[in-house]
Coordinates of C-alpha atoms in Angstrom, one line a residue:
Chain A
M1 CA 9.9 3.0 26.2
S2 CA 10.5 3.7 29.8
P3 CA 8.3 2.1 32.5
V4 CA 6.6 5.5 33.1
E5 CA 5.9 5.8 29.4
K6 CA 4.3 2.3 29.3
I7 CA 2.1 3.2 32.3
L8 CA 1.0 6.4 30.6
I9 CA 0.3 4.8 27.3
N10 CA -1.9 2.2 29.0
R11 CA -3.7 4.8 31.1
L12 CA -4.1 7.5 28.4
Q13 CA -5.8 5.1 25.9
Q14 CA -8.7 5.0 28.3
G15 CA -9.7 8.6 28.3
L16 CA -8.8 11.7 30.2
P17 CA -11.1 12.9 33.0
L18 CA -12.9 16.0 31.9
V19 CA -11.9 18.3 34.8
R20 CA -10.2 21.7 34.9
H21 CA -6.6 20.3 35.1
P22 CA -6.9 16.8 33.5
Y23 CA -3.2 16.1 33.2
A24 CA -2.7 16.9 36.9
A25 CA -5.6 14.5 37.7
V26 CA -4.0 11.7 35.7
A27 CA -0.6 12.5 37.3
E28 CA -2.1 12.2 40.8
E29 CA -3.7 8.8 39.9
L30 CA -0.4 7.4 38.7
N31 CA 1.8 9.0 41.4
L32 CA 3.6 11.2 38.9
N33 CA 3.7 14.9 38.5
E34 CA 1.9 17.0 36.0
Q35 CA 5.0 18.2 34.1
Q36 CA 6.2 14.5 33.7
V37 CA 2.8 13.6 32.1
L38 CA 2.9 16.6 29.7
D39 CA 6.5 16.0 28.8
S40 CA 6.0 12.3 28.2
I41 CA 3.0 12.9 25.9
K42 CA 4.9 15.4 23.9
K43 CA 7.9 13.0 23.6
L44 CA 5.7 10.1 22.6
L45 CA 3.9 12.2 20.0
A46 CA 7.3 13.5 18.6
E47 CA 8.6 9.9 18.4
G48 CA 5.4 8.7 16.6
V49 CA 4.6 6.2 19.3
L50 CA 1.3 8.1 19.7
T51 CA -0.2 9.2 16.5
R52 CA -2.6 11.6 18.3
F53 CA -3.8 12.8 21.6
G54 CA -7.2 14.4 21.8
P55 CA -10.9 14.0 21.5
M56 CA -12.1 10.9 19.5
F57 CA -15.1 11.9 17.6
H58 CA -18.0 9.6 16.8
A59 CA -18.3 10.5 13.1
G60 CA -21.8 9.2 12.8
E61 CA -23.0 11.7 15.4
L62 CA -21.5 14.6 13.5
G63 CA -24.0 14.5 10.6
G64 CA -21.4 13.3 8.1
G65 CA -21.2 10.1 6.1
L66 CA -19.0 7.2 7.0
T67 CA -18.6 3.8 5.4
L68 CA -16.3 0.9 4.7
A69 CA -15.9 -0.1 1.1
A70 CA -14.0 -2.8 -0.7
M71 CA -12.8 -3.5 -4.3
R72 CA -11.5 -6.5 -6.1
I73 CA -8.5 -5.3 -8.2
P74 CA -6.2 -7.6 -10.3
D75 CA -2.6 -7.5 -9.1
P76 CA -1.1 -5.9 -12.2
D77 CA -3.6 -3.0 -11.9
F78 CA -3.4 -2.6 -8.1
E79 CA -1.0 0.3 -7.8
R80 CA -2.6 2.4 -10.5
V81 CA -6.1 1.9 -8.9
A82 CA -4.7 2.6 -5.3
A83 CA -3.3 5.9 -6.5
L84 CA -6.6 6.9 -8.1
V85 CA -8.6 5.9 -5.0
N86 CA -6.2 7.7 -2.6
E87 CA -6.6 10.9 -4.6
F88 CA -10.0 11.3 -3.1
D89 CA -9.9 13.5 0.1
E90 CA -12.9 11.4 1.3
V91 CA -10.7 8.3 1.6
A92 CA -9.5 8.4 5.2
H93 CA -7.7 5.0 5.4
N94 CA -6.9 2.5 2.8
Y95 CA -5.5 -1.0 3.4
R96 CA -4.4 -3.8 1.1
R97 CA -5.7 -7.0 2.5
E98 CA -5.0 -10.7 1.6
H99 CA -8.3 -11.7 0.0
E100 CA -10.1 -11.7 -3.4
L101 CA -11.5 -8.4 -2.2
N102 CA -8.1 -6.9 -1.8
M103 CA -8.6 -3.1 -1.3
W104 CA -10.5 -1.8 1.8
F105 CA -11.0 1.8 2.5
V106 CA -13.0 4.1 4.8
L107 CA -14.9 6.9 3.3
A108 CA -15.7 10.0 5.4
T109 CA -17.8 12.7 3.9
E110 CA -19.2 16.0 5.3
T111 CA -22.8 15.0 4.5
R112 CA -24.5 11.6 4.4
D113 CA -25.6 11.7 0.8
A114 CA -22.0 12.4 -0.4
I115 CA -21.1 8.8 0.2
E116 CA -23.0 7.5 -2.9
K117 CA -21.7 10.3 -5.0
T118 CA -18.1 9.5 -4.0
I119 CA -18.5 5.8 -4.6
A120 CA -19.9 6.5 -8.1
A121 CA -16.9 8.8 -8.8
I122 CA -14.5 6.1 -7.7
E123 CA -16.2 3.5 -9.9
K124 CA -16.1 5.9 -12.9
N125 CA -12.4 6.9 -12.4
T126 CA -11.1 3.3 -11.8
G127 CA -13.5 1.3 -13.9
Y128 CA -14.1 -1.3 -11.1
P129 CA -17.1 -1.8 -8.9
V130 CA -17.1 -0.7 -5.3
Y131 CA -18.7 -2.8 -2.6
N132 CA -20.3 -0.5 -0.1
M133 CA -20.4 -2.0 3.5
P134 CA -21.8 0.6 5.8
K135 CA -22.2 -0.4 9.4
E136 CA -25.7 -1.6 10.1
Q137 CA -25.1 -2.1 13.8
E138 CA -22.3 -1.1 16.1
F139 CA -21.2 -3.4 18.9
H140 CA -18.8 -2.3 21.6
V141 CA -15.8 -0.3 20.3
H142 CA -12.7 -0.3 22.6
L143 CA -9.4 0.5 20.9
H144 CA -6.9 -0.5 23.6
F145 CA -3.4 -1.9 23.1
P146 CA -1.8 -2.9 26.4
V147 CA 2.0 -2.5 26.5
Chain B
M1 CA -26.9 1.7 15.8
S2 CA -25.1 3.6 18.5
T3 CA -25.6 2.7 22.2
S4 CA -24.9 6.3 23.3
T5 CA -27.6 8.8 24.1
S6 CA -28.0 10.5 20.8
L7 CA -27.7 14.2 20.4
S8 CA -29.8 15.4 17.5
E9 CA -27.7 16.7 14.6
A10 CA -29.4 20.1 15.0
S11 CA -27.9 20.5 18.4
I12 CA -24.4 20.3 17.1
T13 CA -23.9 24.0 17.2
E14 CA -21.5 26.3 15.3
L15 CA -19.6 26.5 18.6
D16 CA -19.2 22.7 18.7
R17 CA -17.9 22.8 15.1
K18 CA -15.3 25.3 16.2
L19 CA -14.3 23.2 19.1
I20 CA -13.9 20.2 16.9
L21 CA -11.9 22.1 14.4
A22 CA -9.7 23.5 17.1
T23 CA -9.0 20.0 18.6
Q24 CA -9.0 17.6 15.7
A25 CA -5.2 17.7 15.6
G26 CA -5.1 17.3 19.3
L27 CA -5.9 18.7 22.8
P28 CA -3.5 21.5 23.9
L29 CA -0.7 20.0 26.1
V30 CA -0.8 22.6 28.8
S31 CA -2.1 22.5 32.4
D32 CA -5.5 24.0 31.6
P33 CA -6.2 23.0 28.0
W34 CA -9.8 24.5 28.3
A35 CA -8.5 27.9 29.0
E36 CA -6.1 27.6 26.1
L37 CA -9.0 26.7 23.7
G38 CA -11.1 29.5 25.3
R39 CA -8.4 32.0 24.4
Q40 CA -8.5 30.8 20.8
L41 CA -12.2 30.9 20.6
N42 CA -13.0 33.9 22.9
L43 CA -14.8 31.8 25.5
S44 CA -14.3 31.1 29.2
A45 CA -12.5 27.9 30.2
D46 CA -15.7 26.9 32.1
N47 CA -17.8 27.2 28.9
V48 CA -15.3 25.1 26.9
L49 CA -15.1 22.4 29.6
A50 CA -18.9 22.3 30.0
R51 CA -19.4 21.9 26.3
F52 CA -16.8 19.1 26.1
Q53 CA -18.6 17.3 28.9
A54 CA -21.9 17.7 27.1
L55 CA -20.5 16.3 23.8
Q56 CA -18.9 13.3 25.6
E57 CA -22.2 12.7 27.5
A58 CA -24.0 12.7 24.1
G59 CA -21.5 10.4 22.5
V60 CA -20.3 12.9 19.9
I61 CA -16.9 12.6 21.6
R62 CA -16.2 9.0 22.6
R63 CA -13.4 10.0 24.9
V64 CA -10.3 12.3 25.0
A65 CA -7.5 9.9 24.7
A66 CA -4.2 8.8 23.3
V67 CA -4.2 7.0 20.0
P68 CA -1.0 4.8 19.7
D69 CA 0.6 3.7 16.5
H70 CA -0.1 0.0 17.2
Y71 CA 2.8 -1.1 14.9
R72 CA 5.2 0.8 17.2
L73 CA 3.7 -1.0 20.2
G74 CA 4.5 -4.3 18.6
Y75 CA 1.0 -5.1 17.3
R76 CA 2.1 -5.8 13.8
Y77 CA -0.7 -8.2 12.7
N78 CA -4.0 -6.5 12.0
G79 CA -6.6 -9.1 11.3
M80 CA -10.1 -8.2 10.1
T81 CA -12.0 -11.3 11.1
V82 CA -15.3 -11.7 9.2
W83 CA -18.1 -14.1 10.0
D84 CA -21.2 -15.4 8.3
V85 CA -23.7 -15.4 11.2
N86 CA -27.4 -16.3 11.1
D87 CA -29.3 -13.0 10.8
D88 CA -31.7 -13.9 13.7
R89 CA -28.7 -14.4 16.1
I90 CA -26.5 -11.5 15.1
T91 CA -27.6 -8.9 17.7
D92 CA -26.9 -11.1 20.7
L93 CA -23.8 -12.7 19.2
G94 CA -22.4 -9.4 17.9
T95 CA -22.8 -8.0 21.4
A96 CA -21.0 -10.9 22.9
V97 CA -18.1 -10.7 20.4
G98 CA -17.9 -6.9 21.0
E99 CA -17.5 -7.6 24.7
L100 CA -14.3 -9.7 24.2
P101 CA -11.5 -7.5 25.5
F102 CA -9.2 -8.1 22.5
V103 CA -11.8 -7.0 19.9
S104 CA -11.2 -3.4 19.1
H105 CA -14.1 -2.8 16.6
C106 CA -17.1 -4.9 16.0
Y107 CA -19.9 -4.2 13.4
R108 CA -22.7 -5.7 11.5
R109 CA -22.3 -5.0 7.8
P110 CA -24.3 -6.0 4.6
R111 CA -23.5 -9.1 2.6
H112 CA -22.7 -8.8 -1.1
L113 CA -23.4 -12.3 -2.6
P114 CA -21.8 -14.1 -4.3
Y115 CA -18.5 -12.4 -3.5
W116 CA -19.0 -11.6 0.1
S117 CA -21.2 -13.7 2.5
F118 CA -19.9 -12.2 5.8
N119 CA -22.1 -10.0 7.9
L120 CA -20.1 -9.6 11.2
F121 CA -16.8 -7.9 11.3
A122 CA -14.4 -8.0 14.4
M123 CA -11.0 -6.3 14.3
V124 CA -8.3 -8.2 16.1
H125 CA -4.7 -7.1 16.6
G126 CA -1.7 -9.2 17.7
T127 CA 2.1 -9.2 18.0
T128 CA 2.1 -12.5 15.9
R129 CA -0.1 -14.1 13.4
E130 CA -0.6 -17.0 15.8
A131 CA -1.9 -14.5 18.4
V132 CA -4.5 -13.2 16.0
E133 CA -5.5 -16.8 15.1
D134 CA -5.8 -17.8 18.7
K135 CA -8.1 -14.8 19.3
A136 CA -10.2 -15.7 16.2
S137 CA -10.6 -19.2 17.5
Q138 CA -12.1 -17.8 20.7
I139 CA -14.6 -15.9 18.6
R140 CA -15.3 -19.1 16.6
A141 CA -16.1 -21.0 19.8
L142 CA -18.4 -18.2 21.0
L143 CA -20.4 -18.2 17.7
G144 CA -20.9 -21.9 17.6
D145 CA -23.3 -23.3 15.1
A146 CA -24.8 -19.9 14.3
C147 CA -21.7 -19.3 12.2
Q148 CA -21.5 -20.9 8.7
Q149 CA -18.0 -19.8 7.6
H150 CA -15.4 -17.2 8.5
T151 CA -12.0 -15.9 7.4
I152 CA -9.3 -13.5 8.5
L153 CA -8.2 -10.7 6.2
Y154 CA -4.7 -9.6 7.2
S155 CA -3.5 -6.2 6.0
S156 CA -0.4 -6.4 3.8
A157 CA 0.1 -2.7 3.2
I158 CA -1.3 0.6 4.5
L159 CA -2.1 2.5 1.3
K160 CA -3.3 5.7 3.1
K161 CA -4.0 6.8 6.6
T162 CA -5.1 10.3 7.3
G163 CA -7.8 9.9 9.9
L164 CA -11.1 11.7 9.9
R165 CA -11.0 15.4 9.3
L166 CA -13.6 18.1 9.0
R167 CA -12.8 20.7 6.5
R168 CA -13.0 24.3 7.5

Protein backbone atom coordinates (compact mmCIF):
# COMPACT_ATOMS: atom_id res chain seq x y z
CA MET A 1 0.00 0.00 0.00
CA SER A 2 1.35 3.40 -0.95
CA PRO A 3 1.38 6.30 1.53
CA VAL A 4 -1.44 7.96 -0.44
CA GLU A 5 -3.51 4.77 -0.28
CA LYS A 6 -3.01 4.56 3.49
CA ILE A 7 -4.14 8.16 3.96
CA LEU A 8 -7.19 7.49 1.80
CA ILE A 9 -8.11 4.27 3.62
CA ASN A 10 -8.02 6.10 6.94
CA ARG A 11 -10.01 9.06 5.65
CA LEU A 12 -12.59 7.11 3.65
CA GLN A 13 -13.60 4.88 6.56
CA GLN A 14 -14.98 8.01 8.22
CA GLY A 15 -17.57 8.92 5.63
CA LEU A 16 -17.78 11.01 2.52
CA PRO A 17 -19.21 14.55 2.72
CA LEU A 18 -22.62 14.55 1.04
CA VAL A 19 -21.90 17.34 -1.45
CA ARG A 20 -22.28 17.51 -5.22
CA HIS A 21 -18.65 16.44 -5.94
CA PRO A 22 -17.71 14.38 -2.87
CA TYR A 23 -14.51 12.85 -4.26
CA ALA A 24 -13.21 16.30 -5.20
CA ALA A 25 -14.03 17.50 -1.67
CA VAL A 26 -12.02 14.66 -0.09
CA ALA A 27 -9.18 15.26 -2.57
CA GLU A 28 -9.01 18.91 -1.58
CA GLU A 29 -8.95 18.02 2.13
CA LEU A 30 -6.02 15.67 1.59
CA ASN A 31 -4.16 17.77 -0.96
CA LEU A 32 -4.69 15.25 -3.75
CA ASN A 33 -6.58 15.54 -6.99
CA GLU A 34 -9.99 14.07 -7.70
CA GLN A 35 -8.77 11.59 -10.32
CA GLN A 36 -6.16 10.24 -7.87
CA VAL A 37 -8.88 9.61 -5.30
CA LEU A 38 -11.19 7.87 -7.80
CA ASP A 39 -8.36 5.76 -9.26
CA SER A 40 -7.10 4.73 -5.82
CA ILE A 41 -10.56 3.64 -4.66
CA LYS A 42 -11.01 1.57 -7.84
CA LYS A 43 -7.59 -0.04 -7.37
CA LEU A 44 -8.18 -0.83 -3.67
CA LEU A 45 -11.56 -2.38 -4.52
CA ALA A 46 -10.06 -4.43 -7.37
CA GLU A 47 -7.31 -5.70 -5.06
CA GLY A 48 -9.81 -6.55 -2.32
CA VAL A 49 -8.23 -4.22 0.26
CA LEU A 50 -11.61 -2.52 0.34
CA THR A 51 -14.58 -4.87 0.26
CA ARG A 52 -17.02 -2.09 -0.51
CA PHE A 53 -17.36 1.64 -1.00
CA GLY A 54 -20.81 3.14 -0.52
CA PRO A 55 -23.65 3.84 1.87
CA MET A 56 -23.71 1.81 5.08
CA PHE A 57 -27.32 1.12 5.87
CA HIS A 58 -28.70 0.84 9.35
CA ALA A 59 -30.64 -2.38 8.83
CA GLY A 60 -32.88 -1.78 11.83
CA GLU A 61 -34.18 1.42 10.25
CA LEU A 62 -35.15 -0.32 7.02
CA GLY A 63 -38.04 -2.26 8.49
CA GLY A 64 -36.30 -5.61 8.18
CA GLY A 65 -35.22 -8.08 10.83
CA LEU A 66 -31.66 -8.42 12.08
CA THR A 67 -30.24 -10.63 14.77
CA LEU A 68 -27.19 -12.51 15.98
CA ALA A 69 -27.66 -16.20 16.67
CA ALA A 70 -25.44 -18.94 18.01
CA MET A 71 -25.38 -22.75 17.97
CA ARG A 72 -23.48 -25.44 19.84
CA ILE A 73 -22.40 -28.07 17.31
CA PRO A 74 -20.25 -31.14 18.08
CA ASP A 75 -17.00 -31.09 16.05
CA PRO A 76 -17.72 -34.18 13.91
CA ASP A 77 -21.00 -32.63 12.76
CA PHE A 78 -19.74 -29.08 12.32
CA GLU A 79 -19.15 -28.99 8.56
CA ARG A 80 -22.45 -30.62 7.71
CA VAL A 81 -24.38 -28.16 9.89
CA ALA A 82 -22.41 -25.15 8.58
CA ALA A 83 -23.39 -26.10 5.02
CA LEU A 84 -27.06 -26.41 6.01
CA VAL A 85 -27.04 -23.06 7.81
CA ASN A 86 -25.22 -21.26 4.97
CA GLU A 87 -27.83 -22.44 2.48
CA PHE A 88 -30.22 -19.89 3.99
CA ASP A 89 -30.12 -16.57 2.07
CA GLU A 90 -31.01 -14.87 5.35
CA VAL A 91 -27.61 -15.85 6.82
CA ALA A 92 -25.40 -12.84 6.02
CA HIS A 93 -22.25 -13.70 8.00
CA ASN A 94 -21.28 -16.90 9.71
CA TYR A 95 -18.21 -17.38 11.90
CA ARG A 96 -16.73 -20.34 13.68
CA ARG A 97 -15.62 -19.24 17.14
CA GLU A 98 -13.56 -20.86 19.87
CA HIS A 99 -16.22 -21.56 22.49
CA GLU A 100 -18.78 -24.18 23.49
CA LEU A 101 -21.20 -22.09 21.40
CA ASN A 102 -19.07 -22.45 18.30
CA MET A 103 -21.18 -21.18 15.41
CA TRP A 104 -22.24 -17.52 15.27
CA PHE A 105 -24.23 -16.03 12.45
CA VAL A 106 -26.11 -12.85 11.56
CA LEU A 107 -29.62 -13.23 10.19
CA ALA A 108 -31.03 -10.44 8.02
CA THR A 109 -34.60 -10.70 6.82
CA GLU A 110 -36.88 -8.47 4.76
CA THR A 111 -39.49 -8.31 7.53
CA ARG A 112 -39.16 -8.41 11.32
CA ASP A 113 -41.33 -11.45 11.87
CA ALA A 114 -39.32 -13.53 9.39
CA ILE A 115 -36.55 -13.91 12.00
CA GLU A 116 -38.46 -16.41 14.14
CA LYS A 117 -39.59 -18.36 11.11
CA THR A 118 -36.02 -18.60 9.81
CA ILE A 119 -34.72 -19.73 13.21
CA ALA A 120 -37.40 -22.44 13.36
CA ALA A 121 -36.43 -23.62 9.87
CA ILE A 122 -32.72 -23.76 10.79
CA GLU A 123 -33.55 -25.78 13.93
CA LYS A 124 -35.69 -28.16 11.89
CA ASN A 125 -33.09 -28.65 9.11
CA THR A 126 -30.13 -29.11 11.45
CA GLY A 127 -31.70 -30.76 14.48
CA TYR A 128 -29.91 -28.39 16.89
CA PRO A 129 -31.27 -25.48 18.95
CA VAL A 130 -30.51 -21.90 17.89
CA TYR A 131 -29.83 -19.30 20.58
CA ASN A 132 -31.29 -16.02 19.39
CA MET A 133 -29.40 -12.94 20.65
CA PRO A 134 -31.03 -9.85 19.15
CA LYS A 135 -29.57 -6.52 20.16
CA GLU A 136 -31.50 -5.01 23.07
CA GLN A 137 -29.50 -1.83 23.14
CA GLU A 138 -26.91 -0.42 20.76
CA PHE A 139 -23.98 1.53 22.10
CA HIS A 140 -21.69 3.49 19.82
CA VAL A 141 -20.69 1.74 16.57
CA HIS A 142 -17.52 2.91 14.87
CA LEU A 143 -15.90 0.53 12.49
CA HIS A 144 -12.49 2.06 11.97
CA PHE A 145 -9.20 0.31 11.28
CA PRO A 146 -6.30 2.75 11.21
CA VAL A 147 -3.42 1.79 8.88
CA MET B 1 -32.12 1.21 20.81
CA SER B 2 -30.68 3.57 18.23
CA THR B 3 -29.41 6.98 19.19
CA SER B 4 -30.24 8.44 15.76
CA THR B 5 -33.36 10.45 15.11
CA SER B 6 -35.66 7.75 13.90
CA LEU B 7 -37.39 7.95 10.56
CA SER B 8 -40.65 6.08 10.75
CA GLU B 9 -40.74 2.99 8.58
CA ALA B 10 -43.63 4.43 6.59
CA SER B 11 -41.46 7.29 5.41
CA ILE B 12 -38.98 4.97 3.69
CA THR B 13 -40.45 5.56 0.30
CA GLU B 14 -40.39 3.50 -2.85
CA LEU B 15 -37.78 5.99 -4.08
CA ASP B 16 -35.57 5.28 -1.06
CA ARG B 17 -35.83 1.59 -1.78
CA LYS B 18 -34.71 2.20 -5.35
CA LEU B 19 -31.77 4.30 -4.13
CA ILE B 20 -30.75 1.58 -1.70
CA LEU B 21 -30.97 -1.09 -4.39
CA ALA B 22 -28.96 1.08 -6.80
CA THR B 23 -26.15 1.64 -4.27
CA GLN B 24 -25.99 -1.47 -2.11
CA ALA B 25 -23.12 -2.75 -4.25
CA GLY B 26 -21.45 0.67 -4.02
CA LEU B 27 -21.61 4.38 -4.84
CA PRO B 28 -20.70 5.19 -8.49
CA LEU B 29 -17.02 6.12 -8.75
CA VAL B 30 -17.45 9.20 -10.92
CA SER B 31 -17.10 12.91 -10.20
CA ASP B 32 -20.84 13.45 -9.70
CA PRO B 33 -22.22 10.14 -8.38
CA TRP B 34 -25.66 11.71 -7.70
CA ALA B 35 -26.10 12.64 -11.36
CA GLU B 36 -25.08 9.11 -12.35
CA LEU B 37 -27.70 7.62 -9.98
CA GLY B 38 -30.20 10.18 -11.23
CA ARG B 39 -29.69 8.97 -14.81
CA GLN B 40 -30.41 5.40 -13.70
CA LEU B 41 -33.53 6.37 -11.76
CA ASN B 42 -34.79 9.25 -13.90
CA LEU B 43 -34.30 11.91 -11.23
CA SER B 44 -32.28 15.09 -10.94
CA ALA B 45 -28.89 14.97 -9.23
CA ASP B 46 -30.18 17.49 -6.68
CA ASN B 47 -33.09 15.23 -5.81
CA VAL B 48 -30.82 12.22 -5.31
CA LEU B 49 -28.36 14.17 -3.17
CA ALA B 50 -31.12 15.70 -1.04
CA ARG B 51 -32.63 12.27 -0.41
CA PHE B 52 -29.24 10.86 0.60
CA GLN B 53 -28.76 13.75 3.01
CA ALA B 54 -32.21 13.11 4.51
CA LEU B 55 -31.55 9.38 4.89
CA GLN B 56 -28.23 10.04 6.61
CA GLU B 57 -29.82 12.64 8.87
CA ALA B 58 -32.48 10.08 9.85
CA GLY B 59 -29.87 7.39 10.52
CA VAL B 60 -31.07 5.02 7.78
CA ILE B 61 -27.64 5.53 6.22
CA ARG B 62 -24.92 5.60 8.88
CA ARG B 63 -22.43 7.09 6.45
CA VAL B 64 -21.11 6.71 2.92
CA ALA B 65 -17.73 5.15 3.46
CA ALA B 66 -15.07 2.59 2.64
CA VAL B 67 -15.32 -0.85 4.22
CA PRO B 68 -11.86 -2.40 4.38
CA ASP B 69 -11.08 -6.09 4.49
CA HIS B 70 -9.61 -5.92 7.98
CA TYR B 71 -7.53 -9.06 7.43
CA ARG B 72 -5.82 -7.33 4.50
CA LEU B 73 -4.99 -4.38 6.74
CA GLY B 74 -3.25 -6.71 9.19
CA TYR B 75 -6.10 -7.02 11.71
CA ARG B 76 -6.08 -10.82 11.78
CA TYR B 77 -7.47 -11.32 15.27
CA ASN B 78 -11.17 -10.71 15.65
CA GLY B 79 -12.22 -11.07 19.26
CA MET B 80 -15.83 -10.96 20.33
CA THR B 81 -15.43 -9.95 23.98
CA VAL B 82 -18.47 -10.80 26.09
CA TRP B 83 -19.23 -9.62 29.62
CA ASP B 84 -21.67 -10.52 32.38
CA VAL B 85 -22.60 -7.05 33.63
CA ASN B 86 -25.09 -6.16 36.38
CA ASP B 87 -28.35 -5.26 34.64
CA ASP B 88 -28.77 -2.05 36.61
CA ARG B 89 -25.39 -0.75 35.42
CA ILE B 90 -25.46 -1.89 31.80
CA THR B 91 -26.68 1.33 30.18
CA ASP B 92 -23.97 3.58 31.59
CA LEU B 93 -21.23 0.94 31.36
CA GLY B 94 -22.24 -0.12 27.84
CA THR B 95 -22.09 3.52 26.77
CA ALA B 96 -18.62 3.88 28.30
CA VAL B 97 -17.34 0.69 26.61
CA GLY B 98 -18.85 1.82 23.28
CA GLU B 99 -16.89 5.06 23.55
CA LEU B 100 -13.53 3.27 23.68
CA PRO B 101 -11.91 4.02 20.32
CA PHE B 102 -10.91 0.40 19.63
CA VAL B 103 -14.39 -1.06 20.14
CA SER B 104 -16.03 -1.36 16.72
CA HIS B 105 -19.46 -2.64 17.78
CA CYS B 106 -21.02 -2.74 21.23
CA TYR B 107 -24.43 -4.15 22.09
CA ARG B 108 -26.56 -5.39 24.94
CA ARG B 109 -27.97 -8.85 24.15
CA PRO B 110 -30.05 -11.37 26.13
CA ARG B 111 -28.57 -14.08 28.36
CA HIS B 112 -29.41 -17.76 27.73
CA LEU B 113 -28.80 -19.47 31.06
CA PRO B 114 -27.20 -21.87 31.78
CA TYR B 115 -25.15 -21.88 28.56
CA TRP B 116 -24.71 -18.17 28.12
CA SER B 117 -24.53 -15.67 30.97
CA PHE B 118 -23.08 -12.72 29.04
CA ASN B 119 -25.17 -9.65 28.26
CA LEU B 120 -22.66 -7.12 26.89
CA PHE B 121 -20.84 -7.72 23.61
CA ALA B 122 -17.90 -5.60 22.42
CA MET B 123 -16.05 -6.43 19.20
CA VAL B 124 -12.31 -5.83 19.31
CA HIS B 125 -9.82 -6.33 16.48
CA GLY B 126 -6.05 -6.55 16.66
CA THR B 127 -2.95 -7.41 14.67
CA THR B 128 -1.99 -9.93 17.37
CA ARG B 129 -3.84 -11.94 20.01
CA GLU B 130 -1.92 -9.98 22.69
CA ALA B 131 -3.26 -6.72 21.24
CA VAL B 132 -6.83 -8.02 21.56
CA GLU B 133 -6.15 -9.19 25.12
CA ASP B 134 -4.66 -5.84 26.06
CA LYS B 135 -7.77 -4.09 24.78
CA ALA B 136 -10.01 -6.55 26.65
CA SER B 137 -8.14 -5.81 29.88
CA GLN B 138 -8.89 -2.11 29.40
CA ILE B 139 -12.59 -3.00 29.15
CA ARG B 140 -12.25 -5.20 32.27
CA ALA B 141 -10.78 -2.28 34.22
CA LEU B 142 -13.59 0.00 33.12
CA LEU B 143 -16.33 -2.45 34.16
CA GLY B 144 -14.81 -3.03 37.61
CA ASP B 145 -16.95 -4.87 40.15
CA ALA B 146 -20.11 -4.58 38.01
CA CYS B 147 -18.73 -7.44 35.88
CA GLN B 148 -18.96 -11.02 37.21
CA GLN B 149 -17.16 -12.86 34.41
CA HIS B 150 -16.06 -12.45 30.83
CA THR B 151 -14.44 -14.29 27.95
CA ILE B 152 -13.13 -13.64 24.43
CA LEU B 153 -14.44 -15.64 21.49
CA TYR B 154 -11.86 -15.55 18.70
CA SER B 155 -13.06 -16.40 15.24
CA SER B 156 -11.28 -19.43 13.82
CA ALA B 157 -12.97 -19.49 10.39
CA ILE B 158 -15.24 -17.32 8.28
CA LEU B 159 -17.95 -19.71 7.12
CA LYS B 160 -19.91 -17.15 5.10
CA LYS B 161 -19.74 -13.42 4.44
CA THR B 162 -22.20 -11.86 2.02
CA GLY B 163 -23.20 -8.66 3.78
CA LEU B 164 -26.69 -7.29 4.02
CA ARG B 165 -28.67 -7.27 0.81
CA LEU B 166 -32.20 -6.26 -0.04
CA ARG B 167 -33.80 -8.46 -2.62
CA ARG B 168 -35.42 -6.83 -5.62
